[in-house]
Amino acid sequence: MQQVRQKEEIRMRGTGPARRAIALAAVLAVGALASACSGPPAGEAAGKPVAGPAQAKPAPAAGARAEDRGTAGALAAYVEKVRKAQAARAAAAKKWGLAQTPLPAPPPPAVKPKITTRKGFETDGEGLPPVFTTVPTKEKIVFLTIDDGAEKDPELLRMMSELQIPYSAFLSDYLVKEDYGYFRKMQDAGVALHNHTLNHRYMPGLSYAQQKHEICDQQATLEKRYGKRPPLFRPPYGNYNENTLRAAQSCGVKAVPLWAAEAFPDRMEWREWDRDLHPGDIILTHFRGKKDWKGTMPDMIRKVMKTVTEKGYAVARLEDYV
């Protein structure tokens, strides 16, 4: 069994982390089952005496055997759960016109990684919420975030729910207030709603008091409408100064995620010099429709997922890591 496990680990090194985890879980489950079903020792089977009492190993306690069976059962159940989820995803992918089924994200970490401000994005202030474009992880995962709230396409809600693609919304009240109920449906589907200011103004051009109004009053509005004060804030246009971060911190913001790539229905735009995805990258897009874009929001999702999946990445939930 050890050789089988080693061969499987070697074979899976070139695949994504989620697939490696699934394959290894399956091997472990099969190994546990094989151990439980194995026959008597070779000497005993041939009618030869086995080692005497002084040399024989004691049989495992009933509790240990039960624990082994429980572990094998849990692994087998996990493999089956992932298999069923991917089968449903494959059907949804075909329905929504995706060329490939989105890859499953690995289980979230038991301990969230430490987030620090990206080099070159610092202000003079110390102890302020970190500003970052990528989450520190070695997993081949990325995070999808959607800004503002202008387009309220019901097809987006259906598509993302059926495909089970996680994403986070950063909302501006002057657009969201046209239909708070749309974003309530989004929240009910498991989407986290975060702060993108009241009126989407250019933050460095405002005084500290004005910035605090834009950020903290939006915190209060989101809490009133959706029952939760968001821990994450994204400044409009990605522009901020020390006052922005101080104001955000004063009303409960813990981190400021920006982005490493931006998605449109017809293209991807890149922040990094190599024009590529990296483990932990945050992808930005917007609530937009045909009047603003060359396509719909589902068209944009198709473009994102084509890019992400072809590069061997899965989309994970940002709030599981930050």
Short mmCIF file of C-alpha atoms in Angstrom, two decimals:
data_model
loop_
_atom_site.label_atom_id
_atom_site.label_comp_id
_atom_site.label_asym_id
_atom_site.label_seq_id
_atom_site.Cartn_x
_atom_site.Cartn_y
_atom_site.Cartn_z
CA MET A 1 0.00 0.00 0.00
CA GLN A 2 2.87 2.35 0.75
CA GLN A 3 4.19 1.81 -2.79
CA VAL A 4 0.75 2.48 -4.27
CA ARG A 5 0.48 5.70 -2.29
CA GLN A 6 3.97 6.83 -3.32
CA LYS A 7 3.24 6.11 -7.01
CA GLU A 8 -0.04 8.00 -6.83
CA GLU A 9 1.62 11.01 -5.17
CA ILE A 10 4.29 11.08 -7.90
CA ARG A 11 1.69 10.76 -10.65
CA MET A 12 -0.42 13.60 -9.28
CA ARG A 13 2.39 16.13 -8.72
CA GLY A 14 1.70 17.77 -12.05
CA THR A 15 -2.00 18.26 -11.36
CA GLY A 16 -3.81 20.92 -9.38
CA PRO A 17 -3.87 20.82 -5.58
CA ALA A 18 -7.56 20.00 -5.34
CA ARG A 19 -7.16 17.00 -7.63
CA ARG A 20 -4.13 15.82 -5.69
CA ALA A 21 -6.11 15.98 -2.46
CA ILE A 22 -9.00 14.05 -3.96
CA ALA A 23 -6.74 11.39 -5.47
CA LEU A 24 -4.79 10.94 -2.25
CA ALA A 25 -8.00 10.69 -0.24
CA ALA A 26 -9.23 7.98 -2.59
CA VAL A 27 -5.97 6.03 -2.28
CA LEU A 28 -6.07 6.26 1.51
CA ALA A 29 -9.68 5.09 1.58
CA VAL A 30 -8.89 2.14 -0.69
CA GLY A 31 -5.86 1.30 1.45
CA ALA A 32 -7.90 1.31 4.63
CA LEU A 33 -10.49 -0.94 3.00
CA ALA A 34 -7.78 -3.29 1.72
CA SER A 35 -6.29 -3.55 5.21
CA ALA A 36 -9.65 -4.36 6.73
CA CYS A 37 -10.27 -7.09 4.15
CA SER A 38 -6.81 -8.68 4.16
CA GLY A 39 -6.51 -12.39 5.04
CA PRO A 40 -4.52 -14.10 7.82
CA PRO A 41 -0.71 -14.04 8.00
CA ALA A 42 1.08 -16.14 5.41
CA GLY A 43 2.39 -18.67 7.92
CA GLU A 44 -1.02 -19.20 9.42
CA ALA A 45 -2.58 -19.66 5.99
CA ALA A 46 -0.07 -22.40 5.22
CA GLY A 47 -0.68 -24.19 8.51
CA LYS A 48 2.59 -22.99 10.01
CA PRO A 49 2.82 -21.51 13.49
CA VAL A 50 3.19 -17.80 13.68
CA ALA A 51 5.28 -15.91 16.21
CA GLY A 52 4.73 -16.88 19.85
CA PRO A 53 2.99 -14.72 22.38
CA ALA A 54 6.19 -12.93 23.32
CA GLN A 55 6.78 -11.85 19.72
CA ALA A 56 3.23 -11.34 18.50
CA LYS A 57 1.96 -7.80 18.15
CA PRO A 58 -1.16 -7.08 20.18
CA ALA A 59 -4.37 -6.66 18.22
CA PRO A 60 -5.50 -3.05 17.92
CA ALA A 61 -8.02 -1.97 20.48
CA ALA A 62 -11.66 -1.78 19.47
CA GLY A 63 -11.51 2.03 19.74
CA ALA A 64 -8.55 2.20 17.35
CA ARG A 65 -10.30 -0.07 14.84
CA ALA A 66 -13.41 2.08 15.03
CA GLU A 67 -11.30 5.21 14.52
CA ASP A 68 -9.67 3.67 11.44
CA ARG A 69 -13.06 2.78 10.02
CA GLY A 70 -14.31 6.27 10.78
CA THR A 71 -11.35 7.88 9.02
CA ALA A 72 -11.76 5.68 5.95
CA GLY A 73 -15.47 6.41 5.88
CA ALA A 74 -14.92 10.15 6.16
CA LEU A 75 -12.40 10.10 3.32
CA ALA A 76 -14.70 8.03 1.14
CA ALA A 77 -17.61 10.37 1.91
CA TYR A 78 -15.48 13.39 1.02
CA VAL A 79 -14.47 11.84 -2.31
CA GLU A 80 -18.11 11.03 -3.08
CA LYS A 81 -19.25 14.54 -2.13
CA VAL A 82 -16.66 16.12 -4.43
CA ARG A 83 -17.56 13.70 -7.22
CA LYS A 84 -21.26 14.59 -7.03
CA ALA A 85 -20.53 18.31 -6.85
CA GLN A 86 -18.34 18.13 -9.94
CA ALA A 87 -20.98 16.14 -11.82
CA ALA A 88 -23.53 18.87 -11.05
CA ARG A 89 -20.99 21.52 -12.04
CA ALA A 90 -20.31 19.75 -15.33
CA ALA A 91 -24.02 19.81 -16.18
CA ALA A 92 -24.26 23.49 -15.23
CA ALA A 93 -21.13 24.33 -17.24
CA LYS A 94 -22.71 22.79 -20.33
CA LYS A 95 -25.95 24.68 -19.72
CA TRP A 96 -24.18 28.04 -19.36
CA GLY A 97 -21.87 27.57 -22.35
CA LEU A 98 -18.57 27.01 -20.56
CA ALA A 99 -16.05 25.05 -22.61
CA GLN A 100 -14.65 23.39 -19.46
CA THR A 101 -16.07 22.55 -16.06
CA PRO A 102 -14.67 24.86 -13.35
CA LEU A 103 -12.13 23.13 -11.14
CA PRO A 104 -13.07 22.53 -7.48
CA ALA A 105 -11.31 24.69 -4.91
CA PRO A 106 -9.41 22.90 -2.13
CA PRO A 107 -10.76 22.99 1.42
CA PRO A 108 -10.03 26.36 3.08
CA PRO A 109 -7.04 26.54 5.42
CA ALA A 110 -7.52 25.81 9.11
CA VAL A 111 -5.63 29.03 9.85
CA LYS A 112 -5.94 32.04 7.56
CA PRO A 113 -2.66 33.33 6.10
CA LYS A 114 -1.13 36.52 7.44
CA ILE A 115 -1.96 39.40 5.09
CA THR A 116 0.51 42.27 4.74
CA THR A 117 0.58 45.39 2.59
CA ARG A 118 2.07 44.84 -0.84
CA LYS A 119 5.47 46.45 -1.33
CA GLY A 120 5.05 49.84 -2.95
CA PHE A 121 1.48 50.22 -1.69
CA GLU A 122 2.40 51.49 1.79
CA THR A 123 1.51 54.81 3.38
CA ASP A 124 3.41 56.52 6.20
CA GLY A 125 0.90 55.35 8.78
CA GLU A 126 1.62 52.26 10.87
CA GLY A 127 -0.78 49.55 11.98
CA LEU A 128 -3.32 50.38 9.27
CA PRO A 129 -5.37 47.80 7.33
CA PRO A 130 -3.15 45.98 4.82
CA VAL A 131 -3.50 46.79 1.12
CA PHE A 132 -2.85 43.82 -1.15
CA THR A 133 -3.52 42.37 -4.61
CA THR A 134 -2.71 38.72 -3.91
CA VAL A 135 -3.41 36.43 -0.95
CA PRO A 136 -0.33 34.47 0.22
CA THR A 137 -0.99 30.82 -0.71
CA LYS A 138 0.70 28.05 -2.69
CA GLU A 139 -2.61 26.63 -3.89
CA LYS A 140 -3.61 27.21 -7.51
CA ILE A 141 -6.59 29.36 -6.58
CA VAL A 142 -7.77 32.86 -7.41
CA PHE A 143 -10.52 35.07 -6.00
CA LEU A 144 -13.32 36.77 -7.96
CA THR A 145 -14.62 40.16 -6.79
CA ILE A 146 -17.34 42.33 -8.39
CA ASP A 147 -17.58 46.08 -7.78
CA ASP A 148 -20.19 48.84 -7.46
CA GLY A 149 -23.69 47.44 -8.22
CA ALA A 150 -24.84 49.19 -11.39
CA GLU A 151 -26.11 46.14 -13.30
CA LYS A 152 -28.57 43.86 -11.51
CA ASP A 153 -28.78 40.93 -13.88
CA PRO A 154 -30.86 38.01 -12.50
CA GLU A 155 -29.05 35.67 -14.89
CA LEU A 156 -25.82 36.30 -12.98
CA LEU A 157 -27.41 35.08 -9.74
CA ARG A 158 -28.71 31.91 -11.39
CA MET A 159 -25.46 31.22 -13.23
CA MET A 160 -23.19 31.61 -10.22
CA SER A 161 -25.48 29.59 -7.98
CA GLU A 162 -25.72 26.68 -10.43
CA LEU A 163 -22.00 26.70 -11.18
CA GLN A 164 -21.19 27.11 -7.47
CA ILE A 165 -18.54 29.75 -8.20
CA PRO A 166 -17.74 31.84 -5.11
CA TYR A 167 -17.33 35.61 -5.39
CA SER A 168 -17.38 38.73 -3.24
CA ALA A 169 -19.29 41.96 -3.93
CA PHE A 170 -17.97 45.45 -3.10
CA LEU A 171 -20.96 47.78 -3.14
CA SER A 172 -21.55 51.52 -3.58
CA ASP A 173 -24.83 52.67 -2.08
CA TYR A 174 -25.77 55.22 -4.75
CA LEU A 175 -26.16 52.27 -7.15
CA VAL A 176 -27.27 49.52 -4.78
CA LYS A 177 -30.16 51.53 -3.31
CA GLU A 178 -32.04 51.18 -6.60
CA ASP A 179 -32.66 47.54 -5.63
CA TYR A 180 -31.42 46.43 -2.23
CA GLY A 181 -33.38 43.20 -2.70
CA TYR A 182 -31.17 42.03 -5.57
CA PHE A 183 -28.13 42.01 -3.33
CA ARG A 184 -30.12 40.41 -0.51
CA LYS A 185 -30.68 37.45 -2.86
CA MET A 186 -26.96 37.44 -3.53
CA GLN A 187 -26.20 37.41 0.20
CA ASP A 188 -28.75 34.62 0.75
CA ALA A 189 -26.80 32.55 -1.79
CA GLY A 190 -23.65 32.88 0.35
CA VAL A 191 -22.01 35.92 -1.23
CA ALA A 192 -20.25 38.32 1.17
CA LEU A 193 -21.14 42.00 0.68
CA HIS A 194 -18.36 44.54 1.32
CA ASN A 195 -17.76 48.29 1.25
CA HIS A 196 -17.03 50.36 -1.88
CA THR A 197 -18.15 53.74 -0.40
CA LEU A 198 -21.46 55.57 -0.55
CA ASN A 199 -20.91 57.52 -3.79
CA HIS A 200 -17.78 56.11 -5.46
CA ARG A 201 -15.73 59.31 -5.13
CA TYR A 202 -11.98 59.70 -5.63
CA MET A 203 -10.72 59.26 -2.07
CA PRO A 204 -7.38 61.14 -2.14
CA GLY A 205 -9.23 64.25 -3.28
CA LEU A 206 -11.36 64.32 -0.12
CA SER A 207 -10.61 65.48 3.42
CA TYR A 208 -10.37 62.95 6.24
CA ALA A 209 -13.88 63.87 7.40
CA GLN A 210 -15.31 63.44 3.89
CA GLN A 211 -13.58 60.08 3.47
CA LYS A 212 -14.86 58.91 6.81
CA HIS A 213 -18.39 59.87 5.74
CA GLU A 214 -18.06 57.92 2.48
CA ILE A 215 -16.64 54.80 4.14
CA CYS A 216 -18.20 54.69 7.59
CA ASP A 217 -21.69 55.72 6.51
CA GLN A 218 -21.57 52.93 3.94
CA GLN A 219 -20.54 50.54 6.71
CA ALA A 220 -23.63 51.60 8.64
CA THR A 221 -25.86 51.34 5.57
CA LEU A 222 -24.70 47.82 4.75
CA GLU A 223 -25.15 46.76 8.36
CA LYS A 224 -28.68 48.17 8.41
CA ARG A 225 -29.68 46.60 5.11
CA TYR A 226 -27.86 43.27 5.35
CA GLY A 227 -27.24 42.73 9.05
CA LYS A 228 -23.46 42.72 8.98
CA ARG A 229 -20.68 45.31 9.14
CA PRO A 230 -18.21 44.41 6.37
CA PRO A 231 -14.59 43.68 7.33
CA LEU A 232 -13.29 44.47 3.82
CA PHE A 233 -13.18 47.75 1.89
CA ARG A 234 -12.07 48.61 -1.64
CA PRO A 235 -11.47 52.29 -2.49
CA PRO A 236 -12.96 53.48 -5.78
CA TYR A 237 -10.49 53.22 -8.70
CA GLY A 238 -8.05 51.57 -6.27
CA ASN A 239 -6.89 55.03 -5.13
CA TYR A 240 -6.29 55.84 -1.46
CA ASN A 241 -4.03 57.70 0.94
CA GLU A 242 -3.25 57.40 4.64
CA ASN A 243 -6.48 59.19 5.56
CA THR A 244 -8.44 56.59 3.59
CA LEU A 245 -6.95 53.76 5.61
CA ARG A 246 -7.32 55.61 8.90
CA ALA A 247 -10.97 56.35 8.19
CA ALA A 248 -11.64 52.76 7.14
CA GLN A 249 -9.97 51.39 10.26
CA SER A 250 -12.01 53.71 12.48
CA CYS A 251 -15.25 51.97 11.46
CA GLY A 252 -14.18 48.36 11.52
CA VAL A 253 -12.39 47.66 8.23
CA LYS A 254 -9.73 44.97 8.66
CA ALA A 255 -8.20 44.76 5.16
CA VAL A 256 -8.18 46.50 1.77
CA PRO A 257 -8.05 44.03 -1.15
CA LEU A 258 -7.24 45.56 -4.54
CA TRP A 259 -6.65 43.35 -7.59
CA ALA A 260 -4.03 41.68 -9.79
CA ALA A 261 -6.23 41.26 -12.90
CA GLU A 262 -9.45 42.73 -14.29
CA ALA A 263 -12.07 40.87 -16.30
CA PHE A 264 -14.32 42.03 -19.16
CA PRO A 265 -16.59 40.03 -21.47
CA ASP A 266 -14.04 40.23 -24.29
CA ARG A 267 -10.67 40.38 -22.54
CA MET A 268 -8.55 40.24 -19.40
CA GLU A 269 -6.35 43.12 -18.25
CA TRP A 270 -3.30 42.46 -16.10
CA ARG A 271 -1.48 44.35 -13.38
CA GLU A 272 1.57 42.07 -13.32
CA TRP A 273 4.39 42.30 -15.88
CA ASP A 274 4.02 38.68 -17.03
CA ARG A 275 0.32 39.12 -17.86
CA ASP A 276 -0.58 35.91 -16.09
CA LEU A 277 -2.34 34.49 -13.04
CA HIS A 278 -0.53 33.53 -9.85
CA PRO A 279 -1.64 31.60 -6.75
CA GLY A 280 -3.85 33.82 -4.61
CA ASP A 281 -4.46 36.55 -7.22
CA ILE A 282 -7.56 38.71 -6.81
CA ILE A 283 -9.59 39.30 -9.98
CA LEU A 284 -11.69 42.46 -10.29
CA THR A 285 -14.75 42.92 -12.45
CA HIS A 286 -17.87 45.11 -12.30
CA PHE A 287 -21.64 44.90 -12.30
CA ARG A 288 -22.09 45.96 -15.92
CA GLY A 289 -24.25 45.08 -18.93
CA LYS A 290 -24.43 45.58 -22.70
CA LYS A 291 -24.88 49.33 -22.41
CA ASP A 292 -21.38 49.54 -20.93
CA TRP A 293 -19.66 46.39 -22.22
CA LYS A 294 -19.40 44.21 -25.28
CA GLY A 295 -21.55 41.59 -23.60
CA THR A 296 -23.54 40.60 -20.53
CA MET A 297 -22.45 39.63 -17.04
CA PRO A 298 -22.74 35.92 -17.92
CA ASP A 299 -20.49 36.65 -20.93
CA MET A 300 -17.97 38.15 -18.51
CA ILE A 301 -18.13 35.07 -16.27
CA ARG A 302 -17.54 32.83 -19.29
CA LYS A 303 -14.43 34.83 -20.13
CA VAL A 304 -13.15 34.71 -16.55
CA MET A 305 -13.72 30.99 -16.17
CA LYS A 306 -12.21 30.17 -19.55
CA THR A 307 -9.03 31.98 -18.52
CA VAL A 308 -8.93 30.60 -14.99
CA THR A 309 -9.72 26.98 -15.85
CA GLU A 310 -7.41 26.77 -18.87
CA LYS A 311 -4.56 27.89 -16.62
CA GLY A 312 -5.38 25.16 -14.09
CA TYR A 313 -6.81 27.41 -11.36
CA ALA A 314 -9.92 27.14 -9.21
CA VAL A 315 -11.93 30.06 -7.81
CA ALA A 316 -11.97 30.09 -4.00
CA ARG A 317 -13.90 32.16 -1.45
CA LEU A 318 -11.94 35.26 -0.44
CA GLU A 319 -13.42 35.37 3.07
CA ASP A 320 -11.99 31.90 3.81
CA TYR A 321 -8.48 33.35 3.43
CA VAL A 322 -8.76 36.97 4.61
#
